[in-house]
Amino acid sequence: MKVVILAGGLGTRIMEESAVKPKPMIEIGGMPILWHIMKSFSTFGFKHFIICLGYKGHVIKDYFARYYLHHSDVTFNYNGRNDYIAHHSAVEPWTVTLVDTGQHSMTGGRVKRVADYVGNDPFILTYGDAVSDIDLNLLLTFHLSHGRLATVSAVQPSGRFGALSLDSNKKVVSFKEKPKGDGQWSSAGFFVMHPDVMDYIKGDQTILEKEPLENLAKDGQLMAYKHTGFWHPMDTMKDKNELEHLWNTHQAPWKRW
């Protein structure tokens, strides 16, 4: 199954670092948070990634273009051939497709732009700026069990994120983007979707978290997988410092490798 990662936003709330690099490339423990997310997926066997680029997308392209070289011992030959031999590579067996989804596209528009790369099978969608210890296999099993078009992971943070109203059968009956107040079930941004979800997205300026998810909920096509474990976004420098502390003190719940 393919994993689509949204990595094209401006990251305006963490401009201290996103002024020079896209937010998914901000480092935790010396590695981009994007790498942490991909490593987490990889431990569950998901190794085919489609990354939606936008703001400073060339930085992410450059990173993966040099990834093999930077994670290998290397012998360089300067005898006229100007080539090299890699030894003891520590590169993961990933397939990474980098797609320019537009500088100013919204989240829904970025998803729509990778429809051809996704194909006709269900896919996982997540954001390139949050880590979690969510069991992705259980999330997928839950999605396949209910037969709806989409599943969203639900957590209970402090009220900064899109709120979900659930019925007794875990069906999402409404989706509201970032309401005021605390204690509601909110979107953690780990989705499983059928490609037919693309029909709910009009174009580049469609915000996934508004009309598409709201209409999926109205149509009874959006279910919630409740995650009661760890989930943490990296929206601000405070968030980054908290994640950095967890990593440096060997307490990072998302590290399963």
Coordinates of C-alpha atoms in Angstrom, one line a residue, residues 14 18 23 35 62 86-87 111 120 146 174 177 182 185 198 206 211 222 233:
I14 CA 7.7 27.8 12.9
S18 CA 11.0 27.0 7.8
K23 CA 8.9 22.1 7.7
W35 CA 12.5 10.7 7.9
D62 CA 18.1 17.2 -3.0
A86 CA 29.4 2.6 -2.2
H87 CA 30.1 0.2 0.6
V111 CA -3.9 15.0 -2.8
N120 CA -6.8 2.4 -8.0
H146 CA -16.1 -1.0 7.7
S174 CA -19.4 15.9 11.5
E177 CA -11.6 22.4 11.3
D182 CA -10.7 21.3 24.5
W185 CA -11.9 13.9 19.5
M198 CA -10.6 12.3 -5.1
T206 CA -9.6 22.8 -2.0
E211 CA -15.5 20.5 2.2
L222 CA -15.9 8.8 7.0
P233 CA 2.7 17.7 15.8

